[in-house]
Coordinates of C-alpha atoms in Angstrom, one line a residue:
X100 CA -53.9 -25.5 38.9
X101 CA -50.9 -24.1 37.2
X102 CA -52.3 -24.4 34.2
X103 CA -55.8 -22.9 35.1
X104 CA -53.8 -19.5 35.4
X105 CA -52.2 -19.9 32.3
X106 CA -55.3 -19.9 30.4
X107 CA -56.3 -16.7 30.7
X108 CA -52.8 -15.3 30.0
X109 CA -52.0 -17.1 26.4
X110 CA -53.0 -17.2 23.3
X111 CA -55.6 -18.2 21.6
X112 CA -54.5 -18.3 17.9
X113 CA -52.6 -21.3 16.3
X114 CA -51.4 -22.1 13.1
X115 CA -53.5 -26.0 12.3
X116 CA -50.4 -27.9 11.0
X117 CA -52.1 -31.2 8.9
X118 CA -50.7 -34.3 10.7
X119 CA -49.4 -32.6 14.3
X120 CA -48.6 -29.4 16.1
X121 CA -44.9 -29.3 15.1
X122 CA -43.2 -28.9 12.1
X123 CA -40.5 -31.2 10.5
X124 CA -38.0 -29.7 12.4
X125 CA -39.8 -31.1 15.9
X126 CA -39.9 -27.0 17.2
X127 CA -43.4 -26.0 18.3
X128 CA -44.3 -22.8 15.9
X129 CA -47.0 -21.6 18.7
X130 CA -48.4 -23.1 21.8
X131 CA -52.2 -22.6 22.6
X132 CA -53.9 -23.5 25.6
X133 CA -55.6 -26.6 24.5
X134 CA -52.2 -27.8 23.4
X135 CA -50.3 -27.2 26.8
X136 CA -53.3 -28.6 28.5
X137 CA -53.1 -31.8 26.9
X138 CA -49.3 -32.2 26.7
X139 CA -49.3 -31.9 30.3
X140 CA -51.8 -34.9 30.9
X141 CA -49.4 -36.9 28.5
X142 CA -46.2 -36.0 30.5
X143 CA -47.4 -36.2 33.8
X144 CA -45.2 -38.7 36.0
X145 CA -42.8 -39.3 32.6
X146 CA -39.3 -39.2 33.3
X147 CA -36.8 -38.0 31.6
X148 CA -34.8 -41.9 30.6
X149 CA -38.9 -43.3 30.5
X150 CA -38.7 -42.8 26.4
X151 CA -35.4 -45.7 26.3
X152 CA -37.4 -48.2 27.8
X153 CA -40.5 -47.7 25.6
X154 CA -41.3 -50.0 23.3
X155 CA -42.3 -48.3 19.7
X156 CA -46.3 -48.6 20.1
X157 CA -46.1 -47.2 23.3
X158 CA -43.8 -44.4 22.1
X159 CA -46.2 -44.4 19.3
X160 CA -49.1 -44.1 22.0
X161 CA -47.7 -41.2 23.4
X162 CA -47.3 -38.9 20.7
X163 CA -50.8 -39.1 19.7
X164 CA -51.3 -37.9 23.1
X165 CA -49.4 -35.3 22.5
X166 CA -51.2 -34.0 19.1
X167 CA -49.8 -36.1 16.4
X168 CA -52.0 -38.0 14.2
X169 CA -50.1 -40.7 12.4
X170 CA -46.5 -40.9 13.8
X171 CA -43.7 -42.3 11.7
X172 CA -40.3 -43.7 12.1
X173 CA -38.1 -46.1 14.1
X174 CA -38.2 -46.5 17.5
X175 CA -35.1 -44.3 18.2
X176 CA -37.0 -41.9 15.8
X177 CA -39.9 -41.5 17.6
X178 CA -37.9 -41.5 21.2
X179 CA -36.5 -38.1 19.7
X180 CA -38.9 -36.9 18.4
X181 CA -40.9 -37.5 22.6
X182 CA -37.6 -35.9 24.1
X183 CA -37.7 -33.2 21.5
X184 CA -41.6 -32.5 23.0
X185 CA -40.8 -32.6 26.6
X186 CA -38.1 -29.8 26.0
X187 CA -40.2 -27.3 24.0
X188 CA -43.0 -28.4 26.7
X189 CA -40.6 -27.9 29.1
X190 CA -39.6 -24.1 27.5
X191 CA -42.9 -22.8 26.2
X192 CA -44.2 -23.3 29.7
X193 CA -41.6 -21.7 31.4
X194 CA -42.1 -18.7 29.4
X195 CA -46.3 -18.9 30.1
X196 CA -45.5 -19.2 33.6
X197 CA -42.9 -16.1 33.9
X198 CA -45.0 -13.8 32.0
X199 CA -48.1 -15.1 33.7
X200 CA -46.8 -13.3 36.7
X201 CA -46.6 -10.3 36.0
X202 CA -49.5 -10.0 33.3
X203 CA -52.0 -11.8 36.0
X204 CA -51.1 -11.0 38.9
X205 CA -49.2 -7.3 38.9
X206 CA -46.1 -6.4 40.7
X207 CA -45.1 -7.0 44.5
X208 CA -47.2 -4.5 45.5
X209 CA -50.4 -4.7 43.1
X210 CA -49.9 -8.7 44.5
X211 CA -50.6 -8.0 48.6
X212 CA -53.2 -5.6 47.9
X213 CA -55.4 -7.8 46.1
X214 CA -54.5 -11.2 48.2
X215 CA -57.9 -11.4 50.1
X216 CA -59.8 -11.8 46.3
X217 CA -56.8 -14.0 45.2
X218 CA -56.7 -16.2 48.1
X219 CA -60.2 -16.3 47.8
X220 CA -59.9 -17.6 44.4
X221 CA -57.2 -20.1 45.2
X222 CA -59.7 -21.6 47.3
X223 CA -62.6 -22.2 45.5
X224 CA -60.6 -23.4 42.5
X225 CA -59.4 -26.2 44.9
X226 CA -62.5 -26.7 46.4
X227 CA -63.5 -27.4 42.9
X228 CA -60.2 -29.5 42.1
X229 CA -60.4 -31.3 45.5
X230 CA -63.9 -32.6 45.0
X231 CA -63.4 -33.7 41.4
X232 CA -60.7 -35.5 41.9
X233 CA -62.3 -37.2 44.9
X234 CA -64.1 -39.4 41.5
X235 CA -60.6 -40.3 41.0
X236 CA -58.2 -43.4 41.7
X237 CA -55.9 -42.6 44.8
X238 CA -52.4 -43.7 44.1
X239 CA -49.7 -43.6 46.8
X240 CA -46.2 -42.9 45.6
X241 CA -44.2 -45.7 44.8
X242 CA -41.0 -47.1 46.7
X243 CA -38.6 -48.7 44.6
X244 CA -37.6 -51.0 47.5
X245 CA -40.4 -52.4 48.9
X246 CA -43.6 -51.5 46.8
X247 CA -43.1 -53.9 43.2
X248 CA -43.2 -58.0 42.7
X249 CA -39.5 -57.7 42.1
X250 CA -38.3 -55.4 45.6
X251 CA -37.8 -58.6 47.3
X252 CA -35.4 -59.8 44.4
X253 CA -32.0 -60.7 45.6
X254 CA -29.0 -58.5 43.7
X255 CA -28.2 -61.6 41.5
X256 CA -31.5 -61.7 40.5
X257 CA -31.7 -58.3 39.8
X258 CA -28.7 -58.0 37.6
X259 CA -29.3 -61.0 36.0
X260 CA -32.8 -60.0 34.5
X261 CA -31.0 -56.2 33.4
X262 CA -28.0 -58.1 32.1
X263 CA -31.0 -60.6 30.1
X264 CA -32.6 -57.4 28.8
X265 CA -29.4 -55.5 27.7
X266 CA -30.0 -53.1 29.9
X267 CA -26.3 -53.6 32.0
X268 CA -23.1 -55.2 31.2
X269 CA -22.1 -58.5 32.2
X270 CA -20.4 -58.4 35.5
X271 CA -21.1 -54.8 35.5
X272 CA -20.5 -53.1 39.2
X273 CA -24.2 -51.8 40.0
X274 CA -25.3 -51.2 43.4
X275 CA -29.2 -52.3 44.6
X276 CA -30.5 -49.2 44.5
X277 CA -29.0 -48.5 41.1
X278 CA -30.2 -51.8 40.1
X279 CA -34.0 -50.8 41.6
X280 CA -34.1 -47.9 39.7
X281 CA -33.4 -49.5 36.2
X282 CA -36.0 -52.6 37.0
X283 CA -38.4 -49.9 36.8
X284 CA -37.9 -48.8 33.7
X285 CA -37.0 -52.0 32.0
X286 CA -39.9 -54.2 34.1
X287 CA -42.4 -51.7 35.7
X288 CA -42.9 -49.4 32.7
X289 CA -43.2 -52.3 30.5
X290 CA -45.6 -53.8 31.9
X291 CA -49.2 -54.4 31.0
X292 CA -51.4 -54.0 32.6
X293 CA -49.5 -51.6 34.7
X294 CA -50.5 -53.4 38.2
X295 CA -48.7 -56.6 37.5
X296 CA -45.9 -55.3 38.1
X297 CA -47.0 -54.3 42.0
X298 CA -46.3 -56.2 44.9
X299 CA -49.1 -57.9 46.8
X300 CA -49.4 -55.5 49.7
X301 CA -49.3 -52.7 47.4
X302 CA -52.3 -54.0 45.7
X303 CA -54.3 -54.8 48.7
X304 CA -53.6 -51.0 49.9
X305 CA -54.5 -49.7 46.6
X306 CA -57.5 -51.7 46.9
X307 CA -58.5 -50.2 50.4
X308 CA -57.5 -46.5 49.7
X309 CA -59.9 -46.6 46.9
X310 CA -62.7 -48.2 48.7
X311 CA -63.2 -51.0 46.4
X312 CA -62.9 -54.1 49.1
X313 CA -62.4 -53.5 52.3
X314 CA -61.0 -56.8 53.6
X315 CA -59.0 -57.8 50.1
X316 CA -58.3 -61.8 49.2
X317 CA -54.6 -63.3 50.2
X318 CA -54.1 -65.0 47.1
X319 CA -51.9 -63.2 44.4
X320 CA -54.3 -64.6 41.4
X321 CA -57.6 -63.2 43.1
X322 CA -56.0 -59.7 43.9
X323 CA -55.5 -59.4 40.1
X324 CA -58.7 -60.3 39.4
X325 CA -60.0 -57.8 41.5
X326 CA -57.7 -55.3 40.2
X327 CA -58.9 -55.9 36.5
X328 CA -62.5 -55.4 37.4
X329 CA -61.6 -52.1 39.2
X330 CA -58.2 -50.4 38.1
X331 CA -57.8 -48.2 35.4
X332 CA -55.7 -45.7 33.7
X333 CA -57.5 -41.9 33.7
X334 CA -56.2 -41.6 30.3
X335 CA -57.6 -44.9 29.0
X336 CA -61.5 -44.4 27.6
X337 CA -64.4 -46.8 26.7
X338 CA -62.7 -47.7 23.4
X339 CA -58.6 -47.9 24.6
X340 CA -59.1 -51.7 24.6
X341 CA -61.3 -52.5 21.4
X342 CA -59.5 -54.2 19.1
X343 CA -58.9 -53.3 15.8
X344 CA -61.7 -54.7 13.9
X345 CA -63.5 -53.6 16.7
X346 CA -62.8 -49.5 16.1
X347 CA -63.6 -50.5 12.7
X348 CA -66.8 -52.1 13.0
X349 CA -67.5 -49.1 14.9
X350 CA -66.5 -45.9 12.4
X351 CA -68.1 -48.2 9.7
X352 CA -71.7 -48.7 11.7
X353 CA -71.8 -44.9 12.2
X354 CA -70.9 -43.7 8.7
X355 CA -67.6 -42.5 9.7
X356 CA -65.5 -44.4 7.9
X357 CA -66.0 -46.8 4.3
X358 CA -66.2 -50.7 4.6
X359 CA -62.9 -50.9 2.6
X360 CA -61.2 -47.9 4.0
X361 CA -57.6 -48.9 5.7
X362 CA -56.5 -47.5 8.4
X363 CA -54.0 -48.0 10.9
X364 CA -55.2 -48.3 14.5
X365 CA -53.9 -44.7 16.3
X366 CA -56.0 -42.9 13.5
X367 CA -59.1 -44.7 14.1
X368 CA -58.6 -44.5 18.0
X369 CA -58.5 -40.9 17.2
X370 CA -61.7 -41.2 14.8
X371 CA -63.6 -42.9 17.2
X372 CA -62.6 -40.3 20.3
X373 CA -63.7 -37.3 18.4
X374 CA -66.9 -38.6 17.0
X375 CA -68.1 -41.0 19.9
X376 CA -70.6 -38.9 22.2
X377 CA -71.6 -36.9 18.6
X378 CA -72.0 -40.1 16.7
X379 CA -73.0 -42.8 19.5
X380 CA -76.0 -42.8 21.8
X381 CA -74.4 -43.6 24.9
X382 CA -75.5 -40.9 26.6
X383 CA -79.0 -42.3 26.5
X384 CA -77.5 -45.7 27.9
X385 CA -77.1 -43.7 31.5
X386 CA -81.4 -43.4 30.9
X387 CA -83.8 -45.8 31.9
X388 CA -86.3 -46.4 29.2
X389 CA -89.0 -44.6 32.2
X390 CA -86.7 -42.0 32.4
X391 CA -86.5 -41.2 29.1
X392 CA -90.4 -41.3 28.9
X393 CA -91.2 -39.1 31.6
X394 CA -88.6 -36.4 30.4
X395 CA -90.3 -36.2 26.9
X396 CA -94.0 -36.4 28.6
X397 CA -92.8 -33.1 31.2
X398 CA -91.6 -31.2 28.6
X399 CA -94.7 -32.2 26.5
X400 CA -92.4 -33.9 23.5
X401 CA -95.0 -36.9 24.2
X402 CA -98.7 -37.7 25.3
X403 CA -98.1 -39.6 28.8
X404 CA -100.5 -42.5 27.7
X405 CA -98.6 -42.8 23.8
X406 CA -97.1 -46.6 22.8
X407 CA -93.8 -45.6 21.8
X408 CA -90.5 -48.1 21.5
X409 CA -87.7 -47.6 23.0
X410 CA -85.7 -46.9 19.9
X411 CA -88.2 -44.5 18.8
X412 CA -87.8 -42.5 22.2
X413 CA -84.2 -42.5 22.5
X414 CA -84.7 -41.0 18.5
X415 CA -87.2 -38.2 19.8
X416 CA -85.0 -37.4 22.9
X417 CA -81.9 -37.3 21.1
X418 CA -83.4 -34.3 18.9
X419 CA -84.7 -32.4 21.7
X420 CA -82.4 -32.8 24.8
X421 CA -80.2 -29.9 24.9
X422 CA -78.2 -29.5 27.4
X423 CA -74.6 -30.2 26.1
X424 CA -72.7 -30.6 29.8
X425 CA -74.8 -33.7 30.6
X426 CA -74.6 -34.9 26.6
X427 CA -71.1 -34.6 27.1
X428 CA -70.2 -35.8 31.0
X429 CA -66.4 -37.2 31.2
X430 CA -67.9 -40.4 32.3
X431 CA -69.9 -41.1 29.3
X432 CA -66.7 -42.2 27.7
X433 CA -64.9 -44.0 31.0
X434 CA -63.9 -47.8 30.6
X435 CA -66.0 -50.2 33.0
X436 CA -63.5 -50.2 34.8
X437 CA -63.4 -46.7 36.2
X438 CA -67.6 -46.4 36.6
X439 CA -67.1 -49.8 39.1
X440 CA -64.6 -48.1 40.7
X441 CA -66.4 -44.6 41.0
X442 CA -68.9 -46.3 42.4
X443 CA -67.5 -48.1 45.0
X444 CA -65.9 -45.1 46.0
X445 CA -69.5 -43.8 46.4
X446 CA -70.7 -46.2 48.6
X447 CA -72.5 -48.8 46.5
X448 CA -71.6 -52.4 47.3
X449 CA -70.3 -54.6 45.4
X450 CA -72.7 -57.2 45.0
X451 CA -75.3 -54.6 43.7
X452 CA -72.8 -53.2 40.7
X453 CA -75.1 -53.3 38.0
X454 CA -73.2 -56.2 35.2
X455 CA -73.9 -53.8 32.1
X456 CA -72.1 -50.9 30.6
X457 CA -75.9 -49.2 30.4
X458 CA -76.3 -50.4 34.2
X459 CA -73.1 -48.8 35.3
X460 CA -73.3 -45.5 33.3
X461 CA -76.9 -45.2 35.0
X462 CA -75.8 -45.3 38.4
X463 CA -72.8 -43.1 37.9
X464 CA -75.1 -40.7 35.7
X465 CA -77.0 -40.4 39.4
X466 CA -73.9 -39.7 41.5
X467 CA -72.1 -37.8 39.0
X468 CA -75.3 -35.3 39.1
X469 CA -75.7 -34.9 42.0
X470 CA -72.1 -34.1 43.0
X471 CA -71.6 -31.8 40.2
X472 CA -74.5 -29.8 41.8
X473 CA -73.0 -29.4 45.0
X474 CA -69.6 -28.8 43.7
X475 CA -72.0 -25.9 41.7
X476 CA -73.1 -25.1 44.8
X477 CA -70.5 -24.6 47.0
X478 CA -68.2 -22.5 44.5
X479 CA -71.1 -20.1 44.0
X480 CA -71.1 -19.9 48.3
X481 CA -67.6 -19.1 48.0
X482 CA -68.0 -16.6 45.4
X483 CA -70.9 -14.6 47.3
X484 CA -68.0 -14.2 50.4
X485 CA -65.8 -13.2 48.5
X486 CA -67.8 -10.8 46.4
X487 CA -70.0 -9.6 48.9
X488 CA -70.3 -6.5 51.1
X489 CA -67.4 -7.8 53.1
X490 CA -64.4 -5.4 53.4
X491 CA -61.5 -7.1 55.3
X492 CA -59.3 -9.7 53.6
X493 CA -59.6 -11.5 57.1
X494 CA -63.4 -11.3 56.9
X495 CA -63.3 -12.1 53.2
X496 CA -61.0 -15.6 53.9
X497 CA -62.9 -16.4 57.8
X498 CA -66.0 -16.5 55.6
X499 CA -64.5 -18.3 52.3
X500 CA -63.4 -20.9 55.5
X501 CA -66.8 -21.2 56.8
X502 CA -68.3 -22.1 54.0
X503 CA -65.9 -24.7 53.0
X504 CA -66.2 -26.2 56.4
X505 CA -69.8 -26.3 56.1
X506 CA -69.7 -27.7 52.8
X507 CA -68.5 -30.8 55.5
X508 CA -71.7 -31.4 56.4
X509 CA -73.5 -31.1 53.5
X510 CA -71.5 -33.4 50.9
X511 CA -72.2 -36.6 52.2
X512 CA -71.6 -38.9 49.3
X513 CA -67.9 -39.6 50.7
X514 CA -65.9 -36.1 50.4
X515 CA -65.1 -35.3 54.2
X516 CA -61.4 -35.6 53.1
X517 CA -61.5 -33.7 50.0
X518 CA -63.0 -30.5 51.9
X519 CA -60.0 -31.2 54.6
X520 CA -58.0 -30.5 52.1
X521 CA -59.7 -27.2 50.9
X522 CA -59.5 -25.5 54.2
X523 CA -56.0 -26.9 54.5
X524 CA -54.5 -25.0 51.4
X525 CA -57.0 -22.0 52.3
X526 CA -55.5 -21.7 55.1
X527 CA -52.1 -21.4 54.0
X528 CA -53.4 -19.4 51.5
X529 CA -54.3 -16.8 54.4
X530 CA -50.5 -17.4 55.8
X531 CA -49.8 -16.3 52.7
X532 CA -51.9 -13.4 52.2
X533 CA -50.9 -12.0 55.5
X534 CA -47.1 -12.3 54.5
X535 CA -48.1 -9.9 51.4
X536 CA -50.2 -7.7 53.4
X537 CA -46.7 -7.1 55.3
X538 CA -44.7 -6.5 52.2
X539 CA -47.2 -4.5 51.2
X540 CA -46.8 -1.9 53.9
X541 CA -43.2 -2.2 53.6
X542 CA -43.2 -0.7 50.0
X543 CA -45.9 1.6 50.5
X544 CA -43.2 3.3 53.5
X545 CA -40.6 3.2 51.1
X546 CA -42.4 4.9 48.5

């Protein structure tokens, strides 16, 4: 949300630096939107001791997240060269947000008098936020104490993995909760995958809150089996777990790369994410052959009685289909994981999950259509009240309210609680308008 704002207020030049966005000295020259954007993503939920505990690939992980290409160096290299980033993160959007005030939004008084429109705004943005991120994994915050495999470890037991891993000194003085908070870093963050590091009853209420099975098995084994057919990472993609000759294999079939090129593996992760919906048909594995057929026969591409192969359809199609937001859907790129798990979240059970990647992307391709248009739809409803003939702010946000609570009704493909949560922040947005509306009149009697 924070940085929604932002991107109208900075700016959109940058100078293209050839293996990252910083220079040797580790100091950003310029930050653009895309960058901030994405830096964000890869710092979200990283503390500020997470980079000691890293091992180098993950360290080496993470600044490619964060716009560098080939990273070099030790692992204490590349820790400060991640801390250096999270400061001038930290600093460059500081400065965005400060100026952002005043440059979006005017001064104290400029602010009440246009609250009804901002309000307004505010909620249809989350409206918009709320129901995407409905497709998302829901994650309860963590407690140190109770909520990973080792909470239930007794101190000894505690000190005596840290004092294994270097991380305390022998017969070092460390209280439990001390000891907790350095397990997570040395065990929890270096775990993989992430959720085997979780207690049972964590996993079972992960696997409830996300809808994926509602009565989940008692065993430790068969929760982790359910949890690798379902969990995933929203940063991980289709590709995150191919191995190296696999990325190859891939760059090579699609004329990306030469048989005898050598590469190391971040650069071709990063090959095969910018070329993968351009270079690869997968968009066309969300289509049934029939599908494809009667799209080209509608728009005449194809006589409805012609004997074409697949392969030769998916060929015309590819040449004709235009519309770049489907061609280019998020969830064209997800791992299996995360299309199971959207579906389940969407109601379909799982003994009729499809056991293909072309099966899944099919029946998310369905879901993910038909949300997106009633996400369409109910921003533009939201829009019309606020940009109508109404006059009052109160008007402007009873309406805005209205429609969000009828949205209730309509969205039926299991987003009752994300529209909750619209009307909740609209309605502390009105709070919040009225407050300005006050402060408002307060200047306008002192001027």
């Amino acid at each position: 949300m924070r940085l929604t704002t932002l991107s109208i207020l900075l700016l959109s030049s940058s100078t293209v630096l050839a293996s990252s966005w910083f220079s040797a000295d580790d100091e950003p020259k310029q930050w653009t939107n895309e960058q901030l954007t994405k830096a964000q993503k890869a710092f979200e939920g990283v503390k500020d001791d997470a980079f000691e505990t890293w091992s180098e690939s993950k360290l080496r992980e993470f600044l490619i997240d964060t716009g560098y290409i080939e990273p070099k160096g030790t692992r204490e290299q590349l820790a400060k060269l991640a801390r250096a980033q999270r400061k001038s993160f930290s600093s460059a959007l500081s400065s965005a947000s400060a100026a952002a005030s005043t440059a979006v939004y005017g001064d104290s008084y400029y602010q009440a008098t246009q609250s009804a429109s901002s309000v307004a705004s505010e909620a249809s943005r989350t409206a918009s936020s709320y129901y995407t991120s409905a497709s998302g994994a829901a994650v309860v915050a963590m407690d140190d104490t109770k909520d990973y495999i080792y909470s239930t470890w007794s101190d000894n037991q505690l000190r005596t993995y840290l004092e294994q891993k270097g991380v305390i000194r022998t017969n070092a003085q460390v209280k439990r909760d001390e000891l907790l908070k350095k397990m997570k870093g040395a065990y929890a963050d270096a775990s993989d995958p992430v959720y085997s590091a979780w207690s049972d009853s964590y996993i079972r209420q992960w696997l409830i809150n996300n809808n994926v099975i509602a009565e989940p098995p008692s065993s430790r084994e068969k929760l982790l089996a359910a949890m690798g057919s379902y969990y995933y990472n929203t940063k991980d993609y289709v590709w995150s777990s191919w191995s190296d000759s696999e990325l190859k294999s891939w760059l090579v079939t699609h004329n990306i790369i030469k048989s005898d090129a050598q590469i190391k593996r971040e650069k071709m992760q990063k090959m095969v994410q910018d070329n993968y919906l351009s270079a690869s048909n997968a968009v066309w594995d969300a289509w049934t052959e029939s599908e494809i057929r009667a799209w080209l026969i509608e728009h005449g591409y194809m006589r409805s009685e012609a004997q074409v192969k697949k392969d030769e359809l998916v060929a015309l199609i590819n040449t004709k289909y235009t519309d770049t937001a489907n061609r280019s859907a998020e969830y064209l790129t997800w791992p299996d994981a995360r299309l199971r798990a959207y579906l389940r979240m969407h109601g379909l059970p799982e003994s009729q999950l499809p056991t293909s990647r072309p099966g899944l992307l099919h029946e998310v391709r369905i879901r993910y259509v038909i949300a997106q248009t009633r996400i369409d739809a109910l921003i533009q409803k939201i829009r019309d009240a606020v940009y109508g003939s109404i006059e009052t702010a109160e008007e402007k946000l009873g309406s805005v309210l209205n429609v969000l609570g009828g949205a209730k009704d309509e969205a039926e493909v299991k987003r009752r609680e994300a529209v909750k949560e619209a009307e909740k922040v609209a309605t502390e947005a009105e709070k919040k308008a009225e407050k300005l509306k006050k402060e408002a009149e307060k200047l306008k009697n002192e001027l």
